[in-house]
PDB file of C-alpha atoms in Angstrom:
ATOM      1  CA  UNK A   1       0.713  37.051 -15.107  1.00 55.00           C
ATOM      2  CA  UNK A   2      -1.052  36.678 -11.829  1.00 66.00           C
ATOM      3  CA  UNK A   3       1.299  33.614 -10.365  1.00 64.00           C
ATOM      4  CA  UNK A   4       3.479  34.548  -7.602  1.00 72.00           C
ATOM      5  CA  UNK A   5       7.364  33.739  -7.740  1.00 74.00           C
ATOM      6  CA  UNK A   6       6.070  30.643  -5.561  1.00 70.00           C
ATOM      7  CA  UNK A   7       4.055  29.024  -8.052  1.00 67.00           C
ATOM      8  CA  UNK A   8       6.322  29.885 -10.873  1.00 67.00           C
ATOM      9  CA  UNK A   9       8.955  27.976  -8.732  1.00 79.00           C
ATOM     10  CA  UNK A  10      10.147  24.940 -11.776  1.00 78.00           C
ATOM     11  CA  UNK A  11      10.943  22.902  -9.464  1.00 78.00           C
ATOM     12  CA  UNK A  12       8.063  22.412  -7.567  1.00 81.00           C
ATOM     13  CA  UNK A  13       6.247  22.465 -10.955  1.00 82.00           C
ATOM     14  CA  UNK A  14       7.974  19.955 -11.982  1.00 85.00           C
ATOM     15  CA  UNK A  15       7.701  17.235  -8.819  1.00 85.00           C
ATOM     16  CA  UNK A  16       3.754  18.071  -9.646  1.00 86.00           C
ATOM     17  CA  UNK A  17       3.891  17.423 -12.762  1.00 89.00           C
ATOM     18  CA  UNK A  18       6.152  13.971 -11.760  1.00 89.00           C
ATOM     19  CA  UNK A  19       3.454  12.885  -9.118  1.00 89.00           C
ATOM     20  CA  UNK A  20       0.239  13.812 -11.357  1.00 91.00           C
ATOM     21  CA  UNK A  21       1.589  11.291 -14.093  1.00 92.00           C
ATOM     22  CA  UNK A  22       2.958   8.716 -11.659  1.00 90.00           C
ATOM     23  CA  UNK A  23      -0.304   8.308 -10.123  1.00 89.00           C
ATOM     24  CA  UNK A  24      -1.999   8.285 -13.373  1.00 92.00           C
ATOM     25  CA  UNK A  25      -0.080   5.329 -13.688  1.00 92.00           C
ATOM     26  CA  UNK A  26      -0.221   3.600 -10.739  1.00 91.00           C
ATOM     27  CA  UNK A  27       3.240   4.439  -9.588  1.00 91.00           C
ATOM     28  CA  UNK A  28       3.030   5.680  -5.967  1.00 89.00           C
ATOM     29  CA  UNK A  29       4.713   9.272  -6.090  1.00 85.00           C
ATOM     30  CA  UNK A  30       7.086   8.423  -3.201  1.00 85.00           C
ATOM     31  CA  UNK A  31       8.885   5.631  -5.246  1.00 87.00           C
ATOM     32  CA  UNK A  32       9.999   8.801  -7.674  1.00 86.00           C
ATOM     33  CA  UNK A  33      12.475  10.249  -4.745  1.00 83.00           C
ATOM     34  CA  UNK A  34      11.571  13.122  -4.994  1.00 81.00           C
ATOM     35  CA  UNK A  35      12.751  15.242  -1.368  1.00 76.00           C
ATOM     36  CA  UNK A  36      10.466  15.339   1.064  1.00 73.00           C
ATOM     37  CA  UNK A  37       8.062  12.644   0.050  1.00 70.00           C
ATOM     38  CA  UNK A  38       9.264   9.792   1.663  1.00 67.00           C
ATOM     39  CA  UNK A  39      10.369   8.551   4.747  1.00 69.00           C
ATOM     40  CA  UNK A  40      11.653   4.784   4.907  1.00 66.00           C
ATOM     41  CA  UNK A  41       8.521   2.989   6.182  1.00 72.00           C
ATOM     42  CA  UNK A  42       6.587   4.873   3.457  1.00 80.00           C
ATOM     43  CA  UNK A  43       8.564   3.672   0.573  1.00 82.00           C
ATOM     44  CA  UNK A  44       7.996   0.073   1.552  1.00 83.00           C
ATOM     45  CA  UNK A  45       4.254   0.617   1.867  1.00 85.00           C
ATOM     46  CA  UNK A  46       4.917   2.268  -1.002  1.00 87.00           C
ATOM     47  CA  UNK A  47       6.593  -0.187  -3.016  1.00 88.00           C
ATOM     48  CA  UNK A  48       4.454  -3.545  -2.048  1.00 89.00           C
ATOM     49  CA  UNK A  49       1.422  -0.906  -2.977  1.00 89.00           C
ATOM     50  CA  UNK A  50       2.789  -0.769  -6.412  1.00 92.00           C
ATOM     51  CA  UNK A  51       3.530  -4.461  -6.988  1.00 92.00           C
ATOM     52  CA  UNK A  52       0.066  -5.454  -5.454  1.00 91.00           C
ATOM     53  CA  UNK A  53      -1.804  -2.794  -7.278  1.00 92.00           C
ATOM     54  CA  UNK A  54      -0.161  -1.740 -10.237  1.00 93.00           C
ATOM     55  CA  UNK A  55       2.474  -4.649 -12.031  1.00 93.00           C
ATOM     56  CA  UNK A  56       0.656  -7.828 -11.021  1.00 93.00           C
ATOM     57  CA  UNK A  57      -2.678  -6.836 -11.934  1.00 95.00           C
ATOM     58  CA  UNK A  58      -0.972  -6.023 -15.534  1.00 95.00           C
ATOM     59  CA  UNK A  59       0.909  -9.321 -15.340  1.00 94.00           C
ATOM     60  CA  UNK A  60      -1.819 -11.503 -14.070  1.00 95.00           C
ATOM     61  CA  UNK A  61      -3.271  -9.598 -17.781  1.00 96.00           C
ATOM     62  CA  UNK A  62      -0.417 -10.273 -19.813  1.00 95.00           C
ATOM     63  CA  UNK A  63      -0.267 -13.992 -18.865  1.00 94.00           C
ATOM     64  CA  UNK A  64      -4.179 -14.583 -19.084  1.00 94.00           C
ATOM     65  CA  UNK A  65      -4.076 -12.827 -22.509  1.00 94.00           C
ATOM     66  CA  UNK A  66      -1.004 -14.785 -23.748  1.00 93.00           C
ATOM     67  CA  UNK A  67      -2.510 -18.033 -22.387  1.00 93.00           C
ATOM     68  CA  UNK A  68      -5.821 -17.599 -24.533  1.00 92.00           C
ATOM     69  CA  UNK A  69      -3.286 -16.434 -27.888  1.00 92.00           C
ATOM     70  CA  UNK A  70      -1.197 -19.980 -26.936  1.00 92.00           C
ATOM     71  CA  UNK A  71      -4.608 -22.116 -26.480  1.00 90.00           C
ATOM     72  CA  UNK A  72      -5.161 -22.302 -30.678  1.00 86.00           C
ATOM     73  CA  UNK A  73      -1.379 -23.128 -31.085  1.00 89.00           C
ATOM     74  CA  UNK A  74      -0.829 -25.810 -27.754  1.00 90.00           C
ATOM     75  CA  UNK A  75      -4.191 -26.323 -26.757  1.00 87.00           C
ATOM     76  CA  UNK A  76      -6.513 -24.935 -23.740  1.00 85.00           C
ATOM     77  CA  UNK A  77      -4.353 -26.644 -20.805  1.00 87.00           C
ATOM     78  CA  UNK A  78      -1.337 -24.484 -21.185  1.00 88.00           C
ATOM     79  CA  UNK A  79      -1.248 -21.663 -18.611  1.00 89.00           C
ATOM     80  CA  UNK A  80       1.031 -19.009 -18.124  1.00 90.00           C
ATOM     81  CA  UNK A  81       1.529 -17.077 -14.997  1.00 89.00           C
ATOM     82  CA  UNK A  82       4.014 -15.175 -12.409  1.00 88.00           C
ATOM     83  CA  UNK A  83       5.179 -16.650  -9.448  1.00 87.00           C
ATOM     84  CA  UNK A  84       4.772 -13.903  -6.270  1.00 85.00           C
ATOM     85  CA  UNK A  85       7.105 -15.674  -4.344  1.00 83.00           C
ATOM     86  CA  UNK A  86       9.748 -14.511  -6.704  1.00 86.00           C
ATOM     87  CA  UNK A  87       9.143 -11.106  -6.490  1.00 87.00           C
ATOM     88  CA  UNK A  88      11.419  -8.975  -4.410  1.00 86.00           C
ATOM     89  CA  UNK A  89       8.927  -5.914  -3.083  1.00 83.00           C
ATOM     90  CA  UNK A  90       6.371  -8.840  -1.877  1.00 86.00           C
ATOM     91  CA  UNK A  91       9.307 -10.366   0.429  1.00 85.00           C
ATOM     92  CA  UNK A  92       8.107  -8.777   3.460  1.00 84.00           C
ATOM     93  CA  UNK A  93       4.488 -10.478   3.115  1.00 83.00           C
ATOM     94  CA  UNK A  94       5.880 -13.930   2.158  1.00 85.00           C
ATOM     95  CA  UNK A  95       7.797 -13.629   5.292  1.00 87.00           C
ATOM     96  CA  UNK A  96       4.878 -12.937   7.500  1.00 86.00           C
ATOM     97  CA  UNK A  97       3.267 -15.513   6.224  1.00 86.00           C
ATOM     98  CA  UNK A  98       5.512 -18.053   6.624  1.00 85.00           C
ATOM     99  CA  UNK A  99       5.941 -16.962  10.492  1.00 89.00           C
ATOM    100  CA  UNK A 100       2.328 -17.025  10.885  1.00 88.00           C
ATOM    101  CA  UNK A 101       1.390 -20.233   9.002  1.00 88.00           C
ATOM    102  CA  UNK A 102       4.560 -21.926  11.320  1.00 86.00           C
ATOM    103  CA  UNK A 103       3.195 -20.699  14.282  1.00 89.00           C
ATOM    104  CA  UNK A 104      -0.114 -22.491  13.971  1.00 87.00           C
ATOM    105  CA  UNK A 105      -0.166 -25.430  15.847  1.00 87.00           C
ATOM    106  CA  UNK A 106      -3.083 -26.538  15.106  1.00 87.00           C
ATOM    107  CA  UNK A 107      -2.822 -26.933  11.801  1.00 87.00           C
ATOM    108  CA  UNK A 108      -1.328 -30.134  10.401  1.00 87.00           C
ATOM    109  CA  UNK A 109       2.165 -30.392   8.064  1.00 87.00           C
ATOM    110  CA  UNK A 110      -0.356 -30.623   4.756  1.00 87.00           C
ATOM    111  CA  UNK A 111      -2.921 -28.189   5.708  1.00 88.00           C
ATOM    112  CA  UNK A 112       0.422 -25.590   6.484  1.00 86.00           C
ATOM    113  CA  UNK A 113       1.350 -26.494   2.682  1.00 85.00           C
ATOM    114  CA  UNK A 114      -1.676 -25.983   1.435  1.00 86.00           C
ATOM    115  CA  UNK A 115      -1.960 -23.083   3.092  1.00 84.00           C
ATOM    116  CA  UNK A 116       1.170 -21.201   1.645  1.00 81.00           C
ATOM    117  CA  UNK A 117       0.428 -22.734  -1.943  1.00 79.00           C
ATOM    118  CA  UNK A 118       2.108 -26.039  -2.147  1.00 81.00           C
ATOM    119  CA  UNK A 119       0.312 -29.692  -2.434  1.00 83.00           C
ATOM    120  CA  UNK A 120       0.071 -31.701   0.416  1.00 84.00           C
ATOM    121  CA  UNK A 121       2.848 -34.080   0.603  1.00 84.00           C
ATOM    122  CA  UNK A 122       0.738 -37.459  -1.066  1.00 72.00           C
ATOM    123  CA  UNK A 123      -1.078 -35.755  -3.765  1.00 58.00           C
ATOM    124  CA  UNK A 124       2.222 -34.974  -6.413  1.00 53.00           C
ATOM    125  CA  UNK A 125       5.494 -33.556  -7.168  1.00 48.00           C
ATOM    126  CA  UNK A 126       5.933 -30.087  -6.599  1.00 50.00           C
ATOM    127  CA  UNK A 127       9.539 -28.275  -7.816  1.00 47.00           C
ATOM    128  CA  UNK A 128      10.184 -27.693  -4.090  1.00 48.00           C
ATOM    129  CA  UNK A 129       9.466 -31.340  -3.167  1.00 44.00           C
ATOM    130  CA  UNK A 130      12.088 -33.018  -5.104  1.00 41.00           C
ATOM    131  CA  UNK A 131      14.893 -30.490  -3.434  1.00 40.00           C
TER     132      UNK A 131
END
């Protein structure tokens, strides 16, 4: 009875409502378009806030917890986990890295590898190695 025709406004009700359970979920509310809330730079903030925070801490989980339920079926060396470099929203990152990790000079071919996540060229056989 005592809300003005403002705060009885639905639709505003309803983008609260939207951003109140996105963030108790870990979405960022400007990922839900919702007008007003985001501007271009924002949403990619936005979006590599969500993968850093939010889905690969609940990956990382997944695999760790499927890797201890595998252990008593293929034994304690299998491991399962996500690959960042695969993931789309973390492109801008890998990217910097890459130009920042070539740019360095002073580091040596195998130390830039190792750097970036790969084995130095005489230790084994990555995937990427063989290509």
């Amino acid at each position: 009875m005592g809300l003005s025709p403002k705060d009885m406004d639905f639709i505003q009700a309803k983008n609260a409502a939207s951003r109140d359970i996105a963030l108790a979920f870990g979405v960022p509310p400007m990922l839900l378009g919702i007008p007003g809330d985001n501007t271009y730079s924002n949403y990619q903030e936005a979006n590599r806030a969500f993968y850093r925070h939010t889905v690969l801490p609940l990956v990382s989980r997944t695999a760790r917890d499927l890797s201890a339920w595998f252990a008593g079926l293929y034994g304690s060396g299998l491991r399962l986990w996500y690959d960042a470099d695969q993931v789309e929203g973390l492109s801008g990152e890998r990217d910097a890295l890459w130009a920042r990790i070539g740019a360095a000079s002073f580091l040596t071919d195998d130390e830039k590898r190792e750097a970036v996540g790969y084995a130095p060229r005489g230790e084994g056989s990555n995937k990427q190695d063989s290509e």
